[in-house]
Amino acid sequence: MSKKIYLYGNWKMNMTVAETEEFFKNFNYKSDDKIDIAVFPTFTSLHAARKAANDGVHIGAQNCYFEAKGAFTGEISISMLKECGVTHVILGHSERRHILGESDELVAKKVKACLDNGLVPVFCYGEMLDEREAGKTFDVMDRQIRAALKDLNAEEISKIIYAYEPVWAIGTGKAATSAQAEEVCAWSKKLINEIAGKDVKPVVLYGGSVKPSNSKELLSMDAIDGALVGGASLKPDTFIEIYNAYAK
Ligand code: PGA
C-alpha cells in the first residue's frame, strides 16, 4: 500500500454556502504524501469552501469557459475561479456532455484554457450503457480522449488528471466492478502515453458510485490512482471513509 490516493469530491448542484461551512467544520483532513484531497463545490460555494477548508484541501470548480471575458451570459472565466482560490476544474463530466450537450471540441478548448492558465483539468470520459452493450466502450473513449489531447504536448498531457466515469455507474449505486474499472484505467494510461509519445505517468481516477463499501477493492487495483466521488462526498465521514477503508 504505497501509492498515493487521489480523493476528489464532486458536489454537483448540492451544498449551499451554509452547508459548505458546516461540512468543513467536520472535515479536518488535508493532502500529504499518501493522499491528495480536492472538493468541487458549486460556483456560489467556492469562496466559502476556500475560506473554510484546511489549506491542504484543493478547491476545484465543476466547469469553466475557455474565453477570458466578454459576452458569454451564464459562463464563468478562469480568472474568476482563481479569484476564489480554485486550482482544479472538472471538465467533460458526463452530466455536462449528456444533459448540457457539451461536445468533445468544447471540452478540448476548456482543457487547453485551464492548462494555459495554470489550473489542473480533471478530465472525465466514459461510455454510456448502450455503448458498452454494443461493444463500443473503447471506441467512444478513444474518441473522447484523443479529442481532448489533440493539440497538447507531452508536458501538458502529464498535467491533466484523468477520470474514467462510466455513465451507467454514475449516481446509480451500481459501480463498475474492480476488473472493469482496472481494464479501462490501464487501457487509458497506454493510450495517453501513446498520444504523448512517452510515458507521462498519467494519474487516472475511477468515478461512479464509489462508496466506503467498494473503495478498498477499487483503489487496490494497479491502474486506479484514486476516486472521483459524487454522492458519497457530501458527508465528511463517508467521504474520508472511502480512503480509510482502503488504507487500513
Ligand atoms: P457518484 O458520482 O459517485 O454519485 O456516482 C460520481 C461523479 O459523477 O463524479
PDB file of C-alpha atoms and ligand atoms in Angstrom:
ATOM      1  CA  MET A   1       0.000   0.000   0.000  1.00  0.00           C
ATOM      2  CA  SER A   2       2.418   2.632  -1.130  1.00  0.00           C
ATOM      3  CA  LYS A   3       0.715   4.555  -3.894  1.00  0.00           C
ATOM      4  CA  LYS A   4      -0.729   7.998  -3.341  1.00  0.00           C
ATOM      5  CA  ILE A   5      -4.536   8.069  -3.466  1.00  0.00           C
ATOM      6  CA  TYR A   6      -6.467  10.930  -5.043  1.00  0.00           C
ATOM      7  CA  LEU A   7      -9.738  11.512  -3.184  1.00  0.00           C
ATOM      8  CA  TYR A   8     -11.804  14.007  -5.167  1.00  0.00           C
ATOM      9  CA  GLY A   9     -15.361  15.008  -4.265  1.00  0.00           C
ATOM     10  CA  ASN A  10     -17.706  16.313  -6.935  1.00  0.00           C
ATOM     11  CA  TRP A  11     -20.511  18.017  -5.097  1.00  0.00           C
ATOM     12  CA  LYS A  12     -22.537  18.706  -8.255  1.00  0.00           C
ATOM     13  CA  MET A  13     -25.548  21.030  -7.699  1.00  0.00           C
ATOM     14  CA  ASN A  14     -25.570  20.450  -3.947  1.00  0.00           C
ATOM     15  CA  MET A  15     -24.242  22.232  -0.855  1.00  0.00           C
ATOM     16  CA  THR A  16     -25.235  25.833  -0.154  1.00  0.00           C
ATOM     17  CA  VAL A  17     -22.742  28.206   1.459  1.00  0.00           C
ATOM     18  CA  ALA A  18     -24.114  27.306   4.917  1.00  0.00           C
ATOM     19  CA  GLU A  19     -23.859  23.583   4.162  1.00  0.00           C
ATOM     20  CA  THR A  20     -20.332  24.021   2.833  1.00  0.00           C
ATOM     21  CA  GLU A  21     -19.238  25.768   6.025  1.00  0.00           C
ATOM     22  CA  GLU A  22     -20.858  23.011   8.085  1.00  0.00           C
ATOM     23  CA  PHE A  23     -19.050  20.330   6.040  1.00  0.00           C
ATOM     24  CA  PHE A  24     -15.649  21.822   6.765  1.00  0.00           C
ATOM     25  CA  LYS A  25     -16.390  22.139  10.488  1.00  0.00           C
ATOM     26  CA  ASN A  26     -16.356  18.344  10.439  1.00  0.00           C
ATOM     27  CA  PHE A  27     -13.660  17.681   7.868  1.00  0.00           C
ATOM     28  CA  ASN A  28     -10.158  18.305   9.139  1.00  0.00           C
ATOM     29  CA  TYR A  29      -8.107  16.273   6.704  1.00  0.00           C
ATOM     30  CA  LYS A  30      -5.548  17.547   4.241  1.00  0.00           C
ATOM     31  CA  SER A  31      -3.358  16.349   1.419  1.00  0.00           C
ATOM     32  CA  ASP A  32       0.018  14.783   2.242  1.00  0.00           C
ATOM     33  CA  ASP A  33       2.330  12.254   0.637  1.00  0.00           C
ATOM     34  CA  LYS A  34      -0.300   9.494   0.954  1.00  0.00           C
ATOM     35  CA  ILE A  35      -3.446  11.323  -0.128  1.00  0.00           C
ATOM     36  CA  ASP A  36      -4.409  14.206  -2.404  1.00  0.00           C
ATOM     37  CA  ILE A  37      -7.768  15.701  -1.433  1.00  0.00           C
ATOM     38  CA  ALA A  38      -9.940  18.025  -3.511  1.00  0.00           C
ATOM     39  CA  VAL A  39     -13.559  19.075  -3.358  1.00  0.00           C
ATOM     40  CA  PHE A  40     -15.527  20.623  -6.198  1.00  0.00           C
ATOM     41  CA  PRO A  41     -18.361  22.795  -4.837  1.00  0.00           C
ATOM     42  CA  THR A  42     -20.879  24.659  -6.943  1.00  0.00           C
ATOM     43  CA  PHE A  43     -19.732  28.148  -8.060  1.00  0.00           C
ATOM     44  CA  THR A  44     -21.524  30.093  -5.344  1.00  0.00           C
ATOM     45  CA  SER A  45     -19.915  27.992  -2.601  1.00  0.00           C
ATOM     46  CA  LEU A  46     -16.338  28.136  -3.922  1.00  0.00           C
ATOM     47  CA  HIS A  47     -15.254  31.161  -1.974  1.00  0.00           C
ATOM     48  CA  ALA A  48     -16.775  29.882   1.261  1.00  0.00           C
ATOM     49  CA  ALA A  49     -15.147  26.499   0.711  1.00  0.00           C
ATOM     50  CA  ARG A  50     -11.717  28.045   0.245  1.00  0.00           C
ATOM     51  CA  LYS A  51     -12.143  30.047   3.438  1.00  0.00           C
ATOM     52  CA  ALA A  52     -13.477  27.157   5.496  1.00  0.00           C
ATOM     53  CA  ALA A  53     -11.284  24.325   4.232  1.00  0.00           C
ATOM     54  CA  ASN A  54      -7.913  23.313   5.546  1.00  0.00           C
ATOM     55  CA  ASP A  55      -5.115  24.709   3.334  1.00  0.00           C
ATOM     56  CA  GLY A  56      -4.247  21.187   2.262  1.00  0.00           C
ATOM     57  CA  VAL A  57      -7.605  20.628   0.556  1.00  0.00           C
ATOM     58  CA  HIS A  58      -7.664  21.736  -3.075  1.00  0.00           C
ATOM     59  CA  ILE A  59     -10.769  23.595  -4.135  1.00  0.00           C
ATOM     60  CA  GLY A  60     -11.964  22.906  -7.658  1.00  0.00           C
ATOM     61  CA  ALA A  61     -14.777  24.091  -9.907  1.00  0.00           C
ATOM     62  CA  GLN A  62     -17.165  21.872 -11.841  1.00  0.00           C
ATOM     63  CA  ASN A  63     -16.864  23.796 -15.105  1.00  0.00           C
ATOM     64  CA  CYS A  64     -15.404  26.928 -16.694  1.00  0.00           C
ATOM     65  CA  TYR A  65     -15.473  28.766 -20.011  1.00  0.00           C
ATOM     66  CA  PHE A  66     -12.451  28.952 -22.307  1.00  0.00           C
ATOM     67  CA  GLU A  67     -12.650  32.666 -23.181  1.00  0.00           C
ATOM     68  CA  ALA A  68     -11.038  35.191 -20.816  1.00  0.00           C
ATOM     69  CA  LYS A  69     -14.062  37.512 -20.591  1.00  0.00           C
ATOM     70  CA  GLY A  70     -16.880  39.097 -22.549  1.00  0.00           C
ATOM     71  CA  ALA A  71     -20.419  38.499 -23.731  1.00  0.00           C
ATOM     72  CA  PHE A  72     -20.942  34.889 -22.603  1.00  0.00           C
ATOM     73  CA  THR A  73     -24.049  35.036 -20.474  1.00  0.00           C
ATOM     74  CA  GLY A  74     -24.089  32.475 -17.703  1.00  0.00           C
ATOM     75  CA  GLU A  75     -20.489  31.384 -18.134  1.00  0.00           C
ATOM     76  CA  ILE A  76     -17.573  31.770 -15.741  1.00  0.00           C
ATOM     77  CA  SER A  77     -13.946  32.577 -16.552  1.00  0.00           C
ATOM     78  CA  ILE A  78     -10.778  31.009 -15.258  1.00  0.00           C
ATOM     79  CA  SER A  79      -9.620  34.249 -13.638  1.00  0.00           C
ATOM     80  CA  MET A  80     -12.935  34.480 -11.766  1.00  0.00           C
ATOM     81  CA  LEU A  81     -12.370  30.965 -10.465  1.00  0.00           C
ATOM     82  CA  LYS A  82      -8.788  31.696  -9.482  1.00  0.00           C
ATOM     83  CA  GLU A  83     -10.001  34.684  -7.511  1.00  0.00           C
ATOM     84  CA  CYS A  84     -11.978  32.193  -5.384  1.00  0.00           C
ATOM     85  CA  GLY A  85      -8.880  30.100  -4.748  1.00  0.00           C
ATOM     86  CA  VAL A  86      -9.692  27.445  -7.323  1.00  0.00           C
ATOM     87  CA  THR A  87      -6.807  25.274  -8.574  1.00  0.00           C
ATOM     88  CA  HIS A  88      -8.632  22.398 -10.318  1.00  0.00           C
ATOM     89  CA  VAL A  89     -11.578  22.197 -12.751  1.00  0.00           C
ATOM     90  CA  ILE A  90     -13.698  19.167 -13.673  1.00  0.00           C
ATOM     91  CA  LEU A  91     -14.192  19.130 -17.438  1.00  0.00           C
ATOM     92  CA  GLY A  92     -16.108  16.802 -19.716  1.00  0.00           C
ATOM     93  CA  HIS A  93     -18.215  15.326 -16.928  1.00  0.00           C
ATOM     94  CA  SER A  94     -20.913  13.109 -18.392  1.00  0.00           C
ATOM     95  CA  GLU A  95     -23.669  15.299 -16.953  1.00  0.00           C
ATOM     96  CA  ARG A  96     -22.263  18.237 -18.950  1.00  0.00           C
ATOM     97  CA  ARG A  97     -21.767  16.124 -22.053  1.00  0.00           C
ATOM     98  CA  HIS A  98     -25.158  14.420 -21.984  1.00  0.00           C
ATOM     99  CA  ILE A  99     -27.513  16.820 -20.144  1.00  0.00           C
ATOM    100  CA  LEU A 100     -25.955  20.133 -21.201  1.00  0.00           C
ATOM    101  CA  GLY A 101     -24.822  18.988 -24.647  1.00  0.00           C
ATOM    102  CA  GLU A 102     -21.078  19.708 -24.426  1.00  0.00           C
ATOM    103  CA  SER A 103     -19.095  18.439 -27.407  1.00  0.00           C
ATOM    104  CA  ASP A 104     -15.628  16.892 -27.455  1.00  0.00           C
ATOM    105  CA  GLU A 105     -14.407  20.087 -29.169  1.00  0.00           C
ATOM    106  CA  LEU A 106     -15.769  22.395 -26.480  1.00  0.00           C
ATOM    107  CA  VAL A 107     -14.288  20.223 -23.736  1.00  0.00           C
ATOM    108  CA  ALA A 108     -10.903  20.299 -25.526  1.00  0.00           C
ATOM    109  CA  LYS A 109     -10.923  24.117 -25.631  1.00  0.00           C
ATOM    110  CA  LYS A 110     -11.637  24.252 -21.905  1.00  0.00           C
ATOM    111  CA  VAL A 111      -8.876  21.763 -21.100  1.00  0.00           C
ATOM    112  CA  LYS A 112      -6.408  23.855 -23.101  1.00  0.00           C
ATOM    113  CA  ALA A 113      -7.551  27.112 -21.475  1.00  0.00           C
ATOM    114  CA  CYS A 114      -7.061  25.639 -17.995  1.00  0.00           C
ATOM    115  CA  LEU A 115      -3.572  24.398 -18.837  1.00  0.00           C
ATOM    116  CA  ASP A 116      -2.653  27.763 -20.353  1.00  0.00           C
ATOM    117  CA  ASN A 117      -3.716  29.461 -17.138  1.00  0.00           C
ATOM    118  CA  GLY A 118      -2.229  27.147 -14.562  1.00  0.00           C
ATOM    119  CA  LEU A 119      -5.321  25.224 -13.469  1.00  0.00           C
ATOM    120  CA  VAL A 120      -5.393  21.425 -13.283  1.00  0.00           C
ATOM    121  CA  PRO A 121      -8.067  19.965 -15.556  1.00  0.00           C
ATOM    122  CA  VAL A 122      -9.804  16.895 -14.160  1.00  0.00           C
ATOM    123  CA  PHE A 123     -10.818  15.465 -17.492  1.00  0.00           C
ATOM    124  CA  CYS A 124     -13.716  12.975 -17.431  1.00  0.00           C
ATOM    125  CA  TYR A 125     -14.630  10.437 -20.052  1.00  0.00           C
ATOM    126  CA  GLY A 126     -16.650   7.241 -20.217  1.00  0.00           C
ATOM    127  CA  GLU A 127     -19.170   5.223 -22.121  1.00  0.00           C
ATOM    128  CA  MET A 128     -22.961   5.019 -21.848  1.00  0.00           C
ATOM    129  CA  LEU A 129     -24.692   1.706 -21.123  1.00  0.00           C
ATOM    130  CA  ASP A 130     -25.867   1.163 -24.706  1.00  0.00           C
ATOM    131  CA  GLU A 131     -22.349   1.861 -25.951  1.00  0.00           C
ATOM    132  CA  ARG A 132     -20.897  -0.732 -23.579  1.00  0.00           C
ATOM    133  CA  GLU A 133     -23.555  -3.267 -24.537  1.00  0.00           C
ATOM    134  CA  ALA A 134     -22.835  -2.640 -28.210  1.00  0.00           C
ATOM    135  CA  GLY A 135     -19.115  -3.321 -27.622  1.00  0.00           C
ATOM    136  CA  LYS A 136     -18.217   0.323 -28.343  1.00  0.00           C
ATOM    137  CA  THR A 137     -16.704   1.234 -24.955  1.00  0.00           C
ATOM    138  CA  PHE A 138     -13.156   1.645 -26.190  1.00  0.00           C
ATOM    139  CA  ASP A 139     -14.148   3.390 -29.453  1.00  0.00           C
ATOM    140  CA  VAL A 140     -16.099   6.023 -27.530  1.00  0.00           C
ATOM    141  CA  MET A 141     -13.329   6.679 -25.037  1.00  0.00           C
ATOM    142  CA  ASP A 142     -10.665   6.688 -27.726  1.00  0.00           C
ATOM    143  CA  ARG A 143     -12.611   9.473 -29.446  1.00  0.00           C
ATOM    144  CA  GLN A 144     -13.156  11.444 -26.219  1.00  0.00           C
ATOM    145  CA  ILE A 145      -9.524  11.228 -25.086  1.00  0.00           C
ATOM    146  CA  ARG A 146      -7.946  11.910 -28.482  1.00  0.00           C
ATOM    147  CA  ALA A 147     -10.189  14.959 -28.978  1.00  0.00           C
ATOM    148  CA  ALA A 148      -9.128  16.437 -25.637  1.00  0.00           C
ATOM    149  CA  LEU A 149      -5.393  15.813 -26.115  1.00  0.00           C
ATOM    150  CA  LYS A 150      -5.160  16.595 -29.830  1.00  0.00           C
ATOM    151  CA  ASP A 151      -3.320  19.909 -29.598  1.00  0.00           C
ATOM    152  CA  LEU A 152      -1.387  19.312 -26.376  1.00  0.00           C
ATOM    153  CA  ASN A 153       2.288  18.487 -25.890  1.00  0.00           C
ATOM    154  CA  ALA A 154       3.574  15.773 -23.560  1.00  0.00           C
ATOM    155  CA  GLU A 155       4.159  18.177 -20.690  1.00  0.00           C
ATOM    156  CA  GLU A 156       0.597  19.472 -20.891  1.00  0.00           C
ATOM    157  CA  ILE A 157      -0.767  15.928 -21.164  1.00  0.00           C
ATOM    158  CA  SER A 158       1.112  14.998 -17.978  1.00  0.00           C
ATOM    159  CA  LYS A 159      -0.535  17.818 -16.002  1.00  0.00           C
ATOM    160  CA  ILE A 160      -4.085  16.606 -16.552  1.00  0.00           C
ATOM    161  CA  ILE A 161      -5.819  14.358 -14.042  1.00  0.00           C
ATOM    162  CA  TYR A 162      -7.949  11.791 -15.854  1.00  0.00           C
ATOM    163  CA  ALA A 163     -11.211  10.328 -14.568  1.00  0.00           C
ATOM    164  CA  TYR A 164     -12.849   7.282 -16.078  1.00  0.00           C
ATOM    165  CA  GLU A 165     -16.532   7.526 -15.281  1.00  0.00           C
ATOM    166  CA  PRO A 166     -18.814   5.005 -16.973  1.00  0.00           C
ATOM    167  CA  VAL A 167     -22.100   6.868 -17.395  1.00  0.00           C
ATOM    168  CA  TRP A 168     -24.126   3.844 -16.269  1.00  0.00           C
ATOM    169  CA  ALA A 169     -22.321   3.821 -12.907  1.00  0.00           C
ATOM    170  CA  ILE A 170     -22.804   7.491 -12.040  1.00  0.00           C
ATOM    171  CA  GLY A 171     -25.404   8.105  -9.358  1.00  0.00           C
ATOM    172  CA  THR A 172     -26.908   4.649  -9.884  1.00  0.00           C
ATOM    173  CA  GLY A 173     -25.425   2.865  -6.877  1.00  0.00           C
ATOM    174  CA  LYS A 174     -24.038   0.311  -9.334  1.00  0.00           C
ATOM    175  CA  ALA A 175     -20.279   0.845  -9.581  1.00  0.00           C
ATOM    176  CA  ALA A 176     -18.167  -0.805 -12.234  1.00  0.00           C
ATOM    177  CA  THR A 177     -16.523  -3.966 -10.973  1.00  0.00           C
ATOM    178  CA  SER A 178     -12.898  -3.534 -10.000  1.00  0.00           C
ATOM    179  CA  ALA A 179     -11.955  -5.636 -13.041  1.00  0.00           C
ATOM    180  CA  GLN A 180     -13.974  -3.445 -15.407  1.00  0.00           C
ATOM    181  CA  ALA A 181     -12.541  -0.237 -13.935  1.00  0.00           C
ATOM    182  CA  GLU A 182      -8.990  -1.604 -13.937  1.00  0.00           C
ATOM    183  CA  GLU A 183      -9.275  -2.698 -17.556  1.00  0.00           C
ATOM    184  CA  VAL A 184     -10.283   0.774 -18.704  1.00  0.00           C
ATOM    185  CA  CYS A 185      -7.860   2.687 -16.467  1.00  0.00           C
ATOM    186  CA  ALA A 186      -4.921   0.559 -17.637  1.00  0.00           C
ATOM    187  CA  TRP A 187      -6.004   0.951 -21.258  1.00  0.00           C
ATOM    188  CA  SER A 188      -6.367   4.736 -20.750  1.00  0.00           C
ATOM    189  CA  LYS A 189      -2.799   5.041 -19.448  1.00  0.00           C
ATOM    190  CA  LYS A 190      -1.472   3.251 -22.501  1.00  0.00           C
ATOM    191  CA  LEU A 191      -3.451   5.450 -24.868  1.00  0.00           C
ATOM    192  CA  ILE A 192      -2.473   8.673 -23.081  1.00  0.00           C
ATOM    193  CA  ASN A 193       1.216   7.693 -23.192  1.00  0.00           C
ATOM    194  CA  GLU A 194       0.915   6.746 -26.848  1.00  0.00           C
ATOM    195  CA  ILE A 195      -0.593  10.152 -27.698  1.00  0.00           C
ATOM    196  CA  ALA A 196       2.051  11.934 -25.594  1.00  0.00           C
ATOM    197  CA  GLY A 197       4.819   9.968 -27.299  1.00  0.00           C
ATOM    198  CA  LYS A 198       6.341   8.983 -23.969  1.00  0.00           C
ATOM    199  CA  ASP A 199       5.439   7.743 -20.506  1.00  0.00           C
ATOM    200  CA  VAL A 200       3.913  10.776 -18.783  1.00  0.00           C
ATOM    201  CA  LYS A 201       2.792   8.693 -15.767  1.00  0.00           C
ATOM    202  CA  PRO A 202      -0.840   9.746 -16.108  1.00  0.00           C
ATOM    203  CA  VAL A 203      -2.965   9.889 -12.968  1.00  0.00           C
ATOM    204  CA  VAL A 204      -6.252   8.096 -13.652  1.00  0.00           C
ATOM    205  CA  LEU A 205      -9.188   8.099 -11.239  1.00  0.00           C
ATOM    206  CA  TYR A 206     -12.300   5.948 -11.303  1.00  0.00           C
ATOM    207  CA  GLY A 207     -15.694   7.551 -10.704  1.00  0.00           C
ATOM    208  CA  GLY A 208     -19.214   6.145 -10.485  1.00  0.00           C
ATOM    209  CA  SER A 209     -20.935   5.047  -7.259  1.00  0.00           C
ATOM    210  CA  VAL A 210     -17.721   4.877  -5.224  1.00  0.00           C
ATOM    211  CA  LYS A 211     -18.536   4.433  -1.516  1.00  0.00           C
ATOM    212  CA  PRO A 212     -16.800   3.096   1.599  1.00  0.00           C
ATOM    213  CA  SER A 213     -18.097  -0.423   0.920  1.00  0.00           C
ATOM    214  CA  ASN A 214     -16.436  -0.735  -2.504  1.00  0.00           C
ATOM    215  CA  SER A 215     -13.478   1.650  -2.286  1.00  0.00           C
ATOM    216  CA  LYS A 216     -10.926  -0.819  -0.956  1.00  0.00           C
ATOM    217  CA  GLU A 217     -11.411  -3.151  -3.865  1.00  0.00           C
ATOM    218  CA  LEU A 218     -11.408  -0.379  -6.481  1.00  0.00           C
ATOM    219  CA  LEU A 219      -8.489   1.604  -5.045  1.00  0.00           C
ATOM    220  CA  SER A 220      -6.375  -1.519  -4.647  1.00  0.00           C
ATOM    221  CA  MET A 221      -6.294  -2.041  -8.400  1.00  0.00           C
ATOM    222  CA  ASP A 222      -2.936  -1.264 -10.021  1.00  0.00           C
ATOM    223  CA  ALA A 223      -4.059   1.259 -12.616  1.00  0.00           C
ATOM    224  CA  ILE A 224      -6.552   3.141 -10.414  1.00  0.00           C
ATOM    225  CA  ASP A 225      -4.953   6.129  -8.673  1.00  0.00           C
ATOM    226  CA  GLY A 226      -7.993   7.424  -6.862  1.00  0.00           C
ATOM    227  CA  ALA A 227     -11.699   8.145  -6.897  1.00  0.00           C
ATOM    228  CA  LEU A 228     -13.918  10.915  -8.185  1.00  0.00           C
ATOM    229  CA  VAL A 229     -16.832  10.677  -5.780  1.00  0.00           C
ATOM    230  CA  GLY A 230     -20.275  12.239  -6.157  1.00  0.00           C
ATOM    231  CA  GLY A 231     -22.999  11.319  -3.663  1.00  0.00           C
ATOM    232  CA  ALA A 232     -20.679   9.844  -1.049  1.00  0.00           C
ATOM    233  CA  SER A 233     -18.567  13.026  -0.924  1.00  0.00           C
ATOM    234  CA  LEU A 234     -21.364  15.156   0.553  1.00  0.00           C
ATOM    235  CA  LYS A 235     -20.891  13.854   4.110  1.00  0.00           C
ATOM    236  CA  PRO A 236     -17.463  14.397   5.746  1.00  0.00           C
ATOM    237  CA  ASP A 237     -17.359  10.978   7.434  1.00  0.00           C
ATOM    238  CA  THR A 238     -18.393   8.998   4.389  1.00  0.00           C
ATOM    239  CA  PHE A 239     -16.019  10.918   2.168  1.00  0.00           C
ATOM    240  CA  ILE A 240     -12.913  10.252   4.269  1.00  0.00           C
ATOM    241  CA  GLU A 241     -14.027   6.691   4.950  1.00  0.00           C
ATOM    242  CA  ILE A 242     -13.601   5.977   1.230  1.00  0.00           C
ATOM    243  CA  TYR A 243      -9.875   6.475   1.773  1.00  0.00           C
ATOM    244  CA  ASN A 244      -9.735   4.891   5.245  1.00  0.00           C
ATOM    245  CA  ALA A 245     -11.441   1.722   4.043  1.00  0.00           C
ATOM    246  CA  TYR A 246      -8.575   1.336   1.575  1.00  0.00           C
ATOM    247  CA  ALA A 247      -5.753   2.422   3.856  1.00  0.00           C
ATOM    248  CA  LYS A 248      -6.485   0.288   6.896  1.00  0.00           C
TER     249      LYS A 248
HETATM  250  P1  PGA B   1     -21.498   9.287  -7.938  1.00  0.00           P
HETATM  251  O1  PGA B   1     -20.971  10.427  -8.961  1.00  0.00           O
HETATM  252  O2  PGA B   1     -20.358   8.938  -7.029  1.00  0.00           O
HETATM  253  O3  PGA B   1     -22.667   9.918  -7.215  1.00  0.00           O
HETATM  254  O4  PGA B   1     -21.917   8.107  -8.782  1.00  0.00           O
HETATM  255  C1  PGA B   1     -19.681  10.382  -9.474  1.00  0.00           C
HETATM  256  C2  PGA B   1     -19.437  11.541 -10.413  1.00  0.00           C
HETATM  257  O5  PGA B   1     -20.346  11.907 -11.152  1.00  0.00           O
HETATM  258  O6  PGA B   1     -18.342  12.129 -10.426  1.00  0.00           O
END
